[in-house]
XYZ file of C-alpha atoms in Angstrom:
771
model
C 0.080 -0.187 0.022
C 2.946 2.396 0.719
C 4.239 1.928 -2.744
C 0.930 2.339 -4.253
C 0.361 5.588 -2.579
C 3.885 6.956 -3.479
C 3.333 5.773 -6.990
C 0.196 7.696 -7.087
C 1.781 10.676 -5.637
C 4.612 10.618 -8.242
C 2.139 10.205 -10.956
C 0.152 13.089 -10.024
C 3.352 15.360 -9.657
C 4.405 14.295 -13.017
C 1.193 15.132 -14.445
C 1.308 18.613 -13.028
C 4.775 19.440 -14.224
C 5.068 20.446 -17.768
C 7.397 23.258 -17.973
C 8.584 26.606 -16.157
C 5.341 28.315 -16.803
C 3.785 26.198 -14.144
C 6.205 28.042 -11.301
C 5.057 31.027 -9.379
C 7.164 34.189 -9.607
C 9.157 33.296 -6.339
C 9.806 29.701 -7.593
C 11.038 31.089 -11.087
C 13.421 33.386 -9.340
C 14.635 30.479 -7.249
C 15.439 28.491 -10.183
C 17.187 31.066 -12.086
C 19.282 31.930 -8.853
C 20.176 28.510 -8.496
C 21.645 27.769 -11.845
C 23.094 31.345 -12.478
C 26.261 31.067 -14.256
C 25.494 28.136 -16.502
C 25.708 25.412 -13.743
C 25.315 21.838 -14.565
C 23.986 20.899 -11.049
C 23.127 22.384 -7.818
C 23.610 20.711 -4.153
C 20.865 21.505 -1.527
C 19.311 20.479 1.689
C 15.751 19.908 2.590
C 14.268 19.744 5.949
C 11.964 16.576 5.742
C 8.927 15.430 7.701
C 9.438 11.621 7.513
C 10.662 8.798 5.591
C 7.685 8.764 3.336
C 8.532 12.476 2.312
C 12.031 11.278 1.619
C 11.018 8.484 -0.660
C 8.661 10.810 -2.788
C 11.957 13.327 -2.958
C 13.944 10.329 -4.179
C 11.459 10.055 -7.283
C 12.128 13.735 -8.273
C 15.651 14.531 -7.422
C 18.950 12.643 -6.911
C 19.173 12.292 -3.158
C 22.648 12.172 -1.743
C 21.998 10.880 1.751
C 19.558 11.635 4.622
C 20.762 12.603 8.182
C 18.523 10.934 10.841
C 15.523 10.965 8.621
C 15.308 14.866 9.405
C 17.643 16.530 6.733
C 17.901 15.474 3.041
C 20.748 16.343 1.003
C 20.415 16.402 -2.678
C 21.553 17.158 -6.144
C 19.474 18.380 -9.269
C 19.958 19.505 -12.783
C 17.822 22.342 -13.889
C 14.775 20.230 -15.028
C 14.816 17.936 -11.901
C 14.924 21.149 -9.634
C 12.193 22.841 -11.487
C 10.153 19.478 -10.977
C 11.097 19.718 -7.038
C 9.873 23.335 -6.601
C 6.472 22.248 -7.775
C 6.176 20.412 -4.171
C 6.582 23.302 -2.439
C 9.189 22.244 0.016
C 11.525 24.759 1.603
C 15.105 24.211 0.678
C 18.631 25.879 1.278
C 21.324 25.904 -1.641
C 24.564 24.900 -0.449
C 27.973 25.038 -1.682
C 28.531 22.209 -4.379
C 31.068 19.989 -3.091
C 33.359 21.061 -6.118
C 33.778 24.366 -4.661
C 36.388 23.753 -2.283
C 39.163 22.758 -4.902
C 39.726 25.851 -7.305
C 43.467 25.913 -6.486
C 44.326 22.056 -6.347
C 47.566 21.294 -7.521
C 47.098 18.127 -10.057
C 49.468 15.252 -10.658
C 50.467 15.436 -14.496
C 52.237 13.037 -17.036
C 55.317 15.047 -16.623
C 55.264 14.171 -12.902
C 54.999 10.687 -13.594
C 58.286 10.713 -15.220
C 59.933 11.115 -11.772
C 57.514 9.425 -9.308
C 53.781 8.876 -8.386
C 52.711 11.372 -5.719
C 49.768 9.503 -4.093
C 48.880 12.861 -2.388
C 47.658 14.411 -5.655
C 44.989 13.998 -7.908
C 45.952 13.005 -11.466
C 44.645 14.843 -14.668
C 42.824 12.618 -16.920
C 45.743 12.026 -19.053
C 47.918 11.289 -15.921
C 45.415 8.663 -14.913
C 45.412 6.946 -18.176
C 49.109 6.873 -17.966
C 49.038 5.203 -14.662
C 46.779 2.639 -15.773
C 48.782 1.723 -18.757
C 52.011 1.709 -16.698
C 50.546 -0.854 -14.354
C 50.253 -3.305 -17.276
C 53.568 -2.736 -18.745
C 55.356 -2.796 -15.435
C 53.771 -5.943 -14.358
C 52.880 -7.845 -17.619
C 52.233 -11.240 -16.242
C 50.093 -9.938 -13.296
C 47.996 -7.285 -15.001
C 46.314 -6.321 -18.027
C 44.455 -2.920 -18.505
C 41.586 -2.620 -21.103
C 39.106 0.021 -21.943
C 35.562 -1.499 -22.014
C 33.875 1.793 -23.476
C 34.934 4.889 -24.920
C 32.460 7.935 -24.439
C 31.421 10.577 -26.534
C 33.956 12.876 -24.935
C 36.872 10.464 -26.031
C 37.370 9.346 -22.434
C 37.663 5.757 -21.555
C 36.164 3.400 -18.876
C 39.429 1.518 -17.917
C 39.646 -1.783 -16.004
C 42.704 -3.300 -14.415
C 42.510 -7.126 -14.720
C 44.972 -8.544 -12.143
C 45.912 -12.406 -11.496
C 48.574 -14.591 -11.555
C 49.413 -15.441 -15.150
C 46.940 -13.019 -16.429
C 47.247 -14.125 -20.217
C 46.126 -17.727 -19.231
C 42.441 -18.999 -18.715
C 41.864 -19.717 -15.025
C 38.866 -20.942 -12.869
C 39.476 -18.488 -10.062
C 36.590 -16.569 -8.475
C 36.064 -13.342 -10.215
C 35.769 -10.104 -8.135
C 35.089 -6.569 -8.895
C 35.913 -3.366 -7.506
C 34.540 0.105 -9.219
C 34.685 3.556 -7.767
C 33.551 7.127 -8.489
C 30.209 6.534 -10.321
C 29.498 9.934 -8.899
C 32.110 12.032 -10.467
C 32.665 14.330 -7.442
C 33.568 11.658 -4.917
C 36.962 11.432 -5.791
C 38.630 9.929 -2.827
C 37.588 6.644 -3.889
C 39.190 7.015 -7.188
C 42.604 7.290 -5.548
C 41.958 4.445 -3.034
C 41.489 2.193 -6.134
C 44.676 3.409 -7.776
C 46.459 2.550 -4.564
C 44.866 -0.603 -4.368
C 46.111 -1.650 -7.762
C 49.546 -0.530 -7.086
C 49.561 -2.403 -3.765
C 48.304 -5.707 -5.079
C 51.079 -5.516 -7.963
C 54.152 -4.031 -6.046
C 53.681 -6.223 -3.017
C 53.154 -9.397 -4.756
C 55.451 -11.876 -3.518
C 56.349 -9.913 -0.648
C 53.247 -9.313 1.466
C 51.279 -12.668 2.334
C 47.847 -11.153 1.797
C 48.394 -9.571 -1.359
C 50.049 -12.571 -2.816
C 47.387 -14.864 -1.777
C 44.603 -12.709 -3.469
C 46.628 -12.334 -6.602
C 47.215 -16.127 -6.917
C 43.544 -17.190 -6.042
C 41.238 -14.374 -7.383
C 40.511 -13.051 -10.743
C 40.394 -9.504 -9.680
C 38.894 -6.453 -11.874
C 39.263 -2.946 -10.702
C 37.767 0.095 -12.341
C 38.925 3.229 -10.478
C 36.961 5.823 -12.507
C 33.207 4.759 -13.421
C 32.326 8.442 -14.509
C 35.356 10.170 -16.084
C 32.913 12.857 -17.695
C 31.538 13.889 -14.282
C 35.022 13.973 -12.648
C 36.541 15.992 -15.297
C 33.367 18.182 -16.167
C 35.628 21.376 -16.125
C 38.513 19.697 -18.447
C 40.844 16.955 -18.244
C 43.639 18.895 -16.539
C 41.421 19.474 -13.128
C 38.814 18.033 -11.029
C 37.420 21.682 -10.506
C 33.899 21.731 -11.283
C 33.420 18.032 -10.963
C 29.886 16.843 -10.922
C 27.857 13.822 -9.360
C 26.246 13.341 -12.745
C 27.607 12.405 -16.080
C 27.943 14.682 -19.088
C 24.126 14.109 -19.767
C 23.393 15.392 -16.182
C 22.332 11.719 -15.082
C 22.910 10.165 -11.830
C 24.419 6.769 -12.956
C 23.589 5.085 -9.489
C 19.802 5.788 -10.227
C 20.110 4.434 -13.830
C 20.270 0.577 -13.564
C 17.259 -1.748 -13.889
C 15.573 -2.057 -10.486
C 14.208 -5.556 -9.048
C 10.881 -3.718 -8.034
C 10.891 -0.628 -10.225
C 11.937 -2.133 -13.337
C 14.100 -0.650 -16.450
C 14.748 2.953 -16.100
C 13.358 3.646 -12.740
C 14.705 7.264 -12.808
C 12.315 7.888 -15.985
C 15.948 8.777 -18.243
C 17.411 7.052 -21.036
C 19.837 4.144 -19.910
C 23.300 6.006 -20.194
C 26.498 4.740 -21.939
C 28.159 4.149 -18.851
C 25.104 2.290 -17.477
C 25.155 0.114 -20.565
C 29.052 -0.558 -20.413
C 28.564 -1.853 -16.873
C 25.726 -3.990 -17.745
C 27.750 -5.519 -20.586
C 30.622 -6.196 -18.462
C 28.327 -8.002 -15.827
C 26.832 -10.143 -18.786
C 30.381 -10.951 -20.093
C 31.864 -12.093 -16.510
C 30.914 -14.079 -13.650
C 31.414 -11.789 -10.781
C 31.020 -13.723 -7.441
C 31.466 -10.535 -5.307
C 31.921 -6.840 -5.730
C 32.236 -3.503 -4.210
C 30.916 -0.033 -5.417
C 32.936 2.866 -3.649
C 31.400 6.377 -2.808
C 31.949 9.141 -0.417
C 29.805 11.576 1.373
C 29.555 9.755 4.554
C 31.591 7.171 6.129
C 29.845 3.605 6.299
C 29.311 0.572 4.421
C 25.837 -0.125 3.076
C 24.359 -3.737 2.326
C 21.234 -4.693 0.440
C 18.504 -4.206 -0.339
C 18.206 -0.473 -1.226
C 14.965 -0.863 -2.926
C 13.054 -3.144 -0.586
C 12.599 -3.320 3.079
C 12.602 -6.915 3.327
C 15.952 -8.405 4.074
C 18.302 -10.375 1.742
C 18.397 -13.910 2.899
C 21.997 -13.673 3.341
C 21.517 -10.728 5.790
C 23.441 -12.309 8.610
C 26.455 -12.638 6.108
C 26.364 -9.008 5.079
C 26.252 -7.821 8.702
C 29.213 -10.086 9.596
C 31.069 -8.716 6.626
C 30.213 -5.072 7.155
C 31.106 -5.112 10.870
C 34.472 -6.560 9.940
C 35.039 -3.742 7.523
C 33.981 -0.807 9.853
C 35.905 -2.446 12.527
C 39.158 -2.411 10.727
C 38.360 1.071 9.297
C 37.892 2.322 12.847
C 40.966 0.255 14.040
C 43.376 1.895 11.633
C 42.050 5.508 11.843
C 41.581 8.226 14.486
C 38.411 8.180 16.695
C 35.322 9.357 14.755
C 36.112 7.751 11.554
C 33.696 5.271 9.913
C 30.978 5.613 12.492
C 27.952 7.053 10.804
C 24.700 5.306 11.105
C 25.000 2.093 13.017
C 28.614 2.499 14.019
C 29.705 2.416 10.337
C 27.160 -0.023 8.662
C 23.511 0.349 7.334
C 21.115 -1.439 5.493
C 20.447 0.409 2.373
C 16.521 0.810 2.640
C 16.740 1.867 6.258
C 19.231 4.573 5.423
C 17.018 5.908 2.328
C 15.370 4.028 -0.355
C 17.153 3.907 -3.805
C 15.465 2.829 -7.119
C 17.865 1.931 -9.868
C 21.081 1.539 -7.880
C 23.917 -0.674 -9.090
C 24.284 -2.738 -5.734
C 20.817 -4.150 -6.152
C 21.087 -4.566 -9.948
C 24.282 -6.762 -9.365
C 22.680 -8.806 -6.432
C 19.433 -9.463 -7.992
C 19.999 -9.776 -11.683
C 23.544 -11.162 -11.605
C 23.414 -13.150 -8.312
C 26.337 -11.366 -7.069
C 27.270 -10.238 -3.626
C 27.788 -6.310 -3.918
C 28.043 -3.860 -1.278
C 28.299 0.091 -1.364
C 31.418 1.533 0.667
C 31.198 5.378 1.589
C 34.763 6.300 2.582
C 34.733 9.986 3.469
C 32.276 12.705 4.998
C 34.115 15.206 2.619
C 33.683 14.301 -1.095
C 36.767 16.115 -2.372
C 39.530 15.786 0.102
C 42.379 17.989 0.603
C 45.535 16.374 -1.163
C 47.366 16.103 1.894
C 45.044 13.567 3.634
C 44.680 11.055 0.579
C 47.489 9.006 1.981
C 45.725 8.880 5.435
C 42.479 7.440 3.910
C 44.513 4.638 2.393
C 45.880 3.706 5.714
C 42.312 3.547 7.329
C 40.912 1.484 4.453
C 43.510 -0.785 3.079
C 42.935 -3.651 5.520
C 39.225 -3.636 4.983
C 39.498 -3.454 1.275
C 41.706 -6.339 1.196
C 39.806 -8.606 3.870
C 36.707 -8.055 1.869
C 38.096 -9.114 -1.440
C 39.500 -12.270 0.493
C 35.809 -13.311 1.509
C 35.401 -14.600 -1.967
C 37.533 -17.527 -1.111
C 35.441 -18.505 1.880
C 32.120 -20.244 1.953
C 31.408 -23.039 -0.369
C 32.748 -23.909 -3.828
C 33.250 -26.890 -6.234
C 32.847 -28.122 -9.623
C 29.699 -29.232 -11.349
C 30.255 -31.734 -14.252
C 28.303 -34.562 -16.159
C 28.792 -37.788 -14.504
C 28.981 -39.750 -17.805
C 31.517 -37.214 -19.878
C 33.154 -35.353 -17.111
C 32.130 -32.126 -19.177
C 31.445 -29.033 -17.003
C 28.000 -27.795 -16.552
C 26.277 -24.485 -15.797
C 24.007 -25.323 -12.932
C 21.993 -23.295 -10.735
C 23.104 -23.859 -7.267
C 20.412 -23.239 -4.489
C 20.639 -23.098 -0.711
C 17.399 -25.043 0.190
C 14.875 -23.337 2.529
C 17.179 -20.331 2.331
C 17.508 -18.738 -1.189
C 14.736 -16.313 -2.238
C 14.842 -13.135 -4.314
C 17.543 -14.447 -6.767
C 20.109 -15.003 -3.918
C 20.858 -18.327 -5.694
C 23.916 -18.591 -7.812
C 25.358 -20.337 -10.841
C 28.283 -22.368 -11.604
C 30.408 -20.789 -14.468
C 29.637 -22.149 -17.947
C 33.250 -22.160 -19.093
C 34.796 -23.960 -16.069
C 31.705 -25.607 -14.120
C 33.288 -23.732 -10.924
C 30.758 -22.091 -8.491
C 31.542 -20.091 -5.336
C 28.957 -19.242 -2.874
C 29.955 -16.856 0.098
C 27.536 -17.604 3.087
C 27.636 -17.356 6.852
C 28.474 -20.393 8.737
C 26.006 -23.121 9.213
C 24.682 -26.507 7.886
C 22.803 -26.341 4.786
C 21.070 -28.457 2.097
C 22.334 -27.597 -1.402
C 20.516 -28.392 -4.707
C 22.163 -28.299 -8.081
C 19.844 -27.889 -11.110
C 20.674 -27.857 -14.757
C 18.679 -28.293 -17.752
C 18.489 -32.104 -18.962
C 19.954 -33.462 -15.827
C 18.467 -34.877 -12.433
C 18.514 -32.437 -9.688
C 21.309 -33.541 -7.008
C 20.644 -32.478 -3.504
C 23.688 -32.662 -1.130
C 22.582 -32.667 2.572
C 23.941 -31.334 5.667
C 26.805 -29.408 4.180
C 28.624 -27.744 7.230
C 30.301 -24.280 6.520
C 32.354 -22.333 8.665
C 33.273 -18.539 8.616
C 36.569 -17.752 6.942
C 37.106 -21.197 5.697
C 36.201 -22.837 2.104
C 34.326 -26.037 1.893
C 34.796 -27.972 -1.129
C 31.639 -29.943 -2.677
C 32.131 -31.136 -6.205
C 29.135 -32.690 -7.716
C 28.297 -34.928 -10.729
C 25.101 -34.671 -12.620
C 23.067 -37.419 -14.154
C 21.494 -36.919 -17.512
C 17.626 -37.007 -17.394
C 15.099 -35.979 -19.841
C 13.046 -34.022 -17.137
C 13.447 -33.093 -13.479
C 10.950 -31.841 -11.076
C 11.881 -28.531 -9.126
C 10.261 -25.360 -7.604
C 10.799 -22.120 -5.631
C 8.300 -20.175 -3.371
C 8.264 -16.269 -2.739
C 8.323 -17.124 1.069
C 9.642 -19.789 3.374
C 8.483 -18.190 6.726
C 5.097 -16.822 7.155
C 2.370 -15.855 9.611
C -0.797 -18.008 10.062
C -3.251 -17.211 7.294
C -0.707 -15.925 4.842
C -0.284 -17.313 1.354
C 2.818 -18.535 -0.448
C 3.397 -18.475 -4.307
C 4.968 -21.619 -5.466
C 6.493 -21.351 -8.845
C 7.687 -24.763 -10.840
C 11.069 -24.425 -12.223
C 10.976 -27.930 -13.317
C 13.320 -28.777 -16.384
C 12.507 -30.484 -19.565
C 8.823 -29.031 -20.241
C 6.558 -31.233 -18.337
C 3.202 -32.479 -19.664
C 1.561 -32.299 -16.159
C 2.075 -31.132 -12.308
C 0.929 -32.790 -9.426
C 1.607 -30.694 -6.236
C 1.123 -31.963 -2.643
C 0.948 -29.422 0.264
C 1.208 -30.626 3.693
C -0.808 -28.540 5.936
C -1.946 -26.136 2.785
C -5.191 -25.003 1.478
C -5.799 -26.450 -1.041
C -3.750 -29.623 -0.130
C -3.076 -30.484 -3.868
C -2.970 -28.659 -7.220
C -2.403 -29.539 -10.965
C -1.520 -25.794 -11.673
C 1.847 -25.087 -12.722
C 2.323 -22.213 -10.224
C -0.229 -22.396 -7.501
C -0.706 -20.036 -4.518
C -1.569 -21.751 -1.167
C -3.009 -20.700 2.094
C -1.660 -22.011 5.578
C -4.025 -21.729 8.267
C -2.281 -23.590 11.165
C 1.192 -23.204 12.676
C 3.788 -25.859 11.925
C 6.603 -26.738 9.604
C 5.226 -28.312 6.271
C 6.535 -30.469 3.570
C 5.880 -29.558 -0.128
C 6.107 -32.159 -2.873
C 5.951 -31.765 -6.660
C 5.545 -34.615 -9.308
C 5.878 -33.920 -12.947
C 5.229 -36.240 -15.855
C 6.507 -36.020 -19.433
C 5.148 -39.017 -21.465
C 5.723 -42.240 -19.577
C 8.684 -40.288 -17.652
C 7.953 -39.037 -14.107
C 10.114 -37.331 -11.318
C 9.411 -35.990 -7.864
C 11.000 -33.321 -5.875
C 10.315 -33.013 -2.239
C 11.381 -30.441 0.271
C 10.806 -31.424 3.969
C 9.967 -28.393 6.451
C 9.754 -26.288 3.289
C 7.299 -23.784 4.827
C 7.480 -22.545 8.519
C 4.196 -21.144 9.605
C 3.966 -19.195 12.903
C 1.672 -17.505 15.199
C 3.463 -14.107 15.200
C 3.850 -12.549 18.547
C 4.959 -8.901 17.672
C 6.572 -6.665 20.368
C 4.019 -4.414 22.166
C 2.794 -3.390 25.348
C 0.775 -6.268 26.497
C 0.629 -9.627 28.326
C 0.206 -12.933 26.136
C -0.038 -16.624 26.750
C 1.765 -18.592 24.145
C 2.669 -22.479 23.737
C 4.626 -21.876 20.331
C 4.906 -18.990 17.931
C 7.374 -16.621 16.421
C 8.345 -13.579 18.527
C 9.530 -10.756 16.483
C 9.984 -6.878 16.793
C 7.206 -4.546 16.012
C 7.889 -4.767 12.424
C 7.142 -8.485 12.009
C 8.991 -10.846 9.823
C 9.763 -8.436 7.011
C 9.970 -4.949 8.342
C 12.473 -3.247 10.370
C 11.349 -2.032 13.940
C 9.935 1.258 14.476
C 11.527 4.477 16.060
C 11.152 6.082 19.406
C 9.285 2.905 20.775
C 8.984 1.832 24.176
C 7.563 -1.661 24.989
C 6.990 -4.276 27.838
C 5.616 -7.520 26.980
C 5.088 -10.399 29.466
C 4.886 -13.848 27.689
C 3.463 -16.664 29.780
C 3.499 -20.275 29.216
C 0.261 -21.889 27.964
C 1.009 -25.525 28.799
C 0.847 -26.227 32.458
C 4.007 -26.839 34.464
C 6.328 -25.695 31.675
C 8.467 -22.515 31.169
C 8.872 -20.115 28.325
C 11.731 -20.862 25.917
C 13.040 -18.170 23.481
C 15.479 -19.238 20.622
C 16.583 -16.365 19.021
C 17.400 -17.013 15.276
C 17.900 -13.521 14.060
C 19.024 -10.536 16.121
C 20.216 -7.113 15.112
C 19.429 -3.722 16.992
C 21.236 -0.460 16.535
C 24.833 -1.125 18.222
C 26.006 1.129 21.009
C 28.143 1.384 23.994
C 26.293 0.121 27.216
C 23.314 -0.392 24.715
C 22.235 3.314 25.256
C 20.310 3.905 21.896
C 18.197 0.793 21.180
C 18.108 -2.260 23.264
C 16.173 -5.404 24.430
C 16.300 -6.246 27.955
C 14.960 -9.700 29.244
C 13.769 -10.322 32.790
C 13.029 -13.759 34.473
C 9.504 -13.621 35.750
C 6.431 -11.376 35.309
C 8.013 -8.213 36.217
C 11.542 -6.271 35.677
C 12.906 -7.337 39.163
C 15.208 -10.337 37.860
C 17.217 -8.969 34.773
C 18.802 -11.766 32.772
C 20.447 -9.468 30.353
C 20.644 -6.215 28.106
C 21.319 -6.814 24.439
C 21.956 -4.670 21.139
C 24.058 -4.801 18.085
C 24.457 -8.555 17.131
C 24.838 -9.656 20.799
C 22.311 -12.200 20.490
C 20.505 -13.489 23.619
C 20.608 -16.884 21.907
C 18.608 -19.199 24.008
C 16.674 -17.925 27.005
C 14.496 -20.160 29.382
C 12.429 -18.923 32.096
C 13.766 -20.265 35.671
C 11.040 -18.783 38.123
C 7.855 -20.721 39.138
C 5.781 -18.571 36.894
C 7.726 -19.701 33.945
C 7.055 -16.413 32.456
C 9.710 -13.928 30.774
C 9.335 -10.100 30.589
C 10.718 -8.427 27.769
C 11.344 -4.673 27.437
C 12.377 -3.046 24.146
C 13.466 0.629 23.646
C 14.382 2.443 20.367
C 15.471 6.054 19.848
C 14.437 8.230 17.096
C 17.330 7.597 14.725
C 18.337 4.599 12.878
C 16.560 1.152 12.721
C 17.729 -2.286 11.997
C 16.292 -5.543 11.114
C 15.356 -6.529 14.843
C 14.895 -9.960 15.838
C 13.108 -13.208 15.372
C 13.015 -15.679 18.236
C 11.019 -19.111 18.043
C 8.838 -19.270 21.275
C 8.154 -22.669 22.862
C 7.264 -24.269 26.231
C 9.473 -26.694 27.821
C 9.284 -28.853 31.003
C 10.921 -27.728 34.305
C 13.944 -30.250 34.184
C 15.014 -28.957 37.739
C 18.251 -27.694 36.799
C 19.138 -25.815 39.945
C 22.147 -27.203 41.834
C 21.316 -29.839 44.435
C 24.832 -29.776 45.807
C 26.718 -26.604 46.997
C 29.980 -28.253 46.756
C 29.980 -28.355 42.696
C 30.958 -25.642 40.467
C 32.000 -25.274 36.631
C 34.231 -22.863 35.033
C 34.418 -21.077 32.746
C 30.806 -20.330 32.308
C 29.961 -19.647 29.608
C 32.381 -22.292 28.007
C 33.613 -23.184 24.755
C 35.793 -26.013 24.252
C 36.291 -27.423 27.649
C 34.342 -27.327 31.106
C 36.198 -27.638 34.403
C 34.465 -29.088 37.377
C 35.351 -28.223 40.873
C 33.732 -30.782 43.673
C 34.747 -32.885 46.450
C 35.092 -36.225 44.180
C 38.450 -38.072 43.503
C 39.088 -40.575 40.815
C 36.877 -41.310 37.812
C 33.253 -40.316 37.555
C 30.661 -40.379 34.800
C 28.944 -37.717 33.389
C 25.752 -36.709 31.031
C 25.310 -33.464 29.322
C 21.546 -32.619 28.149
C 19.961 -30.178 26.277
C 17.407 -27.820 28.157
C 14.625 -30.185 26.487
C 16.203 -33.260 28.015
C 17.974 -34.671 25.053
C 21.199 -36.466 25.806
C 24.063 -34.671 23.891
C 27.287 -35.848 25.717
C 28.204 -38.670 28.030
C 31.438 -40.350 29.087
C 33.929 -41.027 32.101
C 36.516 -38.591 33.252
C 39.052 -38.815 35.808
C 40.817 -35.305 35.410
C 37.712 -33.040 36.284
C 37.714 -31.867 32.869
C 35.026 -32.459 30.054
C 35.640 -31.876 26.355
C 32.422 -29.992 24.779
C 33.176 -30.847 21.138
C 29.984 -30.850 18.999
C 28.078 -28.756 21.301
C 26.257 -25.708 19.586
C 25.462 -22.477 21.371
C 22.997 -22.726 24.377
C 22.124 -23.600 27.840
C 22.877 -27.304 29.116
C 22.244 -29.606 32.003
C 25.387 -31.565 33.596
C 24.733 -34.563 35.300
C 27.794 -35.972 37.520
C 27.452 -39.247 39.106
C 30.057 -40.950 41.491
C 28.944 -43.938 43.808
C 25.785 -43.110 45.040
C 26.007 -39.258 44.746
C 24.531 -37.319 41.951
C 25.498 -33.659 41.315
C 23.840 -31.336 38.901
C 24.615 -28.093 37.602
C 23.869 -25.902 34.465
C 26.122 -23.986 32.071
C 26.053 -22.156 28.816
C 28.179 -23.148 25.713
C 29.232 -20.510 23.346
């Protein structure tokens, strides 16, 4: 509905704006004053009422960024500013970011004959020479090519870096590009420094060598040369955000929600060049560099809903922010949520390259913002390289982690382009493909245990179950597919829903089946012969879905256990509830972020007699702050706030919480400030039996608690004793005999456990947390 109202508003606005004659005298005067002196674009700020108004503004002008949803900074050319004036919103013209650099000293080709000065911006000709010099100086590691010559004669250059660069390889492809906005020039220099570092430090620096040896690296330092050199090739004075046609290139890409040309402008030559580049390569990960603030931004930009790999994105973004903060003075790279933000939470963007790469090319791209000042003083450029070098290299290294392998034909050994899907996980095009030329696939993902399906036309679908993946490590899973005339397969638009919601199922079966026979456990209807049915679920549970296809005499069946999780949703609010099972979420529910300026207290009581409430948090992310002073979740044992279990924010998840008072209840307190909101939380609610976990002997103690690899026991027992470790639900997890008072905890996941120690006729019990 929000989208529909905004669309109607934009259409109404567009219908009312025809030419400058529609403006009143004051607006006409403002238009002429703003563009006096033949300016190409202006920079201004607007006091905004709310995010809805900010979204509407984004349909009219090029929003640069928002500040706490109170002030919007934006660019506009003359036509867009004329359209903006029709809104009747107050504004303040600001000095253009390019106005600070009139006397800048540029690095010329003549200077390059002596040395490269990294504290000077290059002229366009010097930039060209630097790029060509990289290739000539390191011919076995670097090729430099132009993938587009613009009408101005300027070129889009790419440095291709890898070991034995002229030879074919099956290494994962990685892309960095910078300066789509021509006046954000610090990113330009960072990429030139990165190219130089990788090449000059190869064989000397371990990480640089590892990256060049194992990754097919592509770096484009200057994605908008016409904007950067708007005032001529010899200076970045008069640099503009937009290109030569006054178009913001980062609003000009096809959008997952708003379609092609979401900005209403013709697809630009630079945009087409990058789209063609993405078609010609198989980029596994990428980064798009900007400046104007200091943070790292992760998808989506166009939707409030989260990417299926949201926890992986947060993990990567926090690593980058932490490294930037570690290598810089206090106050650097801490905008928004301590240096990271979800794109939509910050401000909505339609037509951005980040969403284009992630959705249409199954890539993993982030947007990096490196400086609050767009055009830095020259003597600070080297400092910013120091701040960001570690983060840039470490993010690139992540392409070597997750799961990878090769997909081949079982009979012939020929490589196959296959769709690689993480079952019960991938939606919104988060799946990937193996490379058509090499058969290799690379799938970065957060650690966990996953079932992975491999799907290719003309082959039976192969599913590898229980693939265990660790952070910062690579799991290799090679797959051989068997030729088959048809294969059943399907996807769904949701995997977690509220009771009463519908799920759209889509057959992606191979081999053009003659018929479809669906079976939906718990679904209404329970069966269907449609190709793409929509099914309602009215009861809580985890349900199996099965699809049988027929083609002539041949048939094939694809089944997914626990395909759809249906929950009674318990949203955070001021109330008291009684629940036996459900999904406890922030006030935004499953898909939306939590609200600003909220203050809630909820009591959750067990519905089943003689049980206690258990919360198992599957997702958790609140705005991070020291001592959780901004947004926080507090959990209390019992029906009031007298017994605090813990205070949580950032990604410090409560994990598993179980009530331990006779009431069996938990009291939850949530508070958010008026600033940034994040994804919030999801926790599975259940009722568990009281397992009498209180210590029955005062002379037993365990440490450390929480424990990781080993638990030490302090008690008055000599010699060997037997032990059992149970989950909080009473499932035996570990048992054995020890005579050292030490127990190895190998194989235990995070959570609360019960320890039972037996010696002769004595039984000792305690509880501990494994983390």
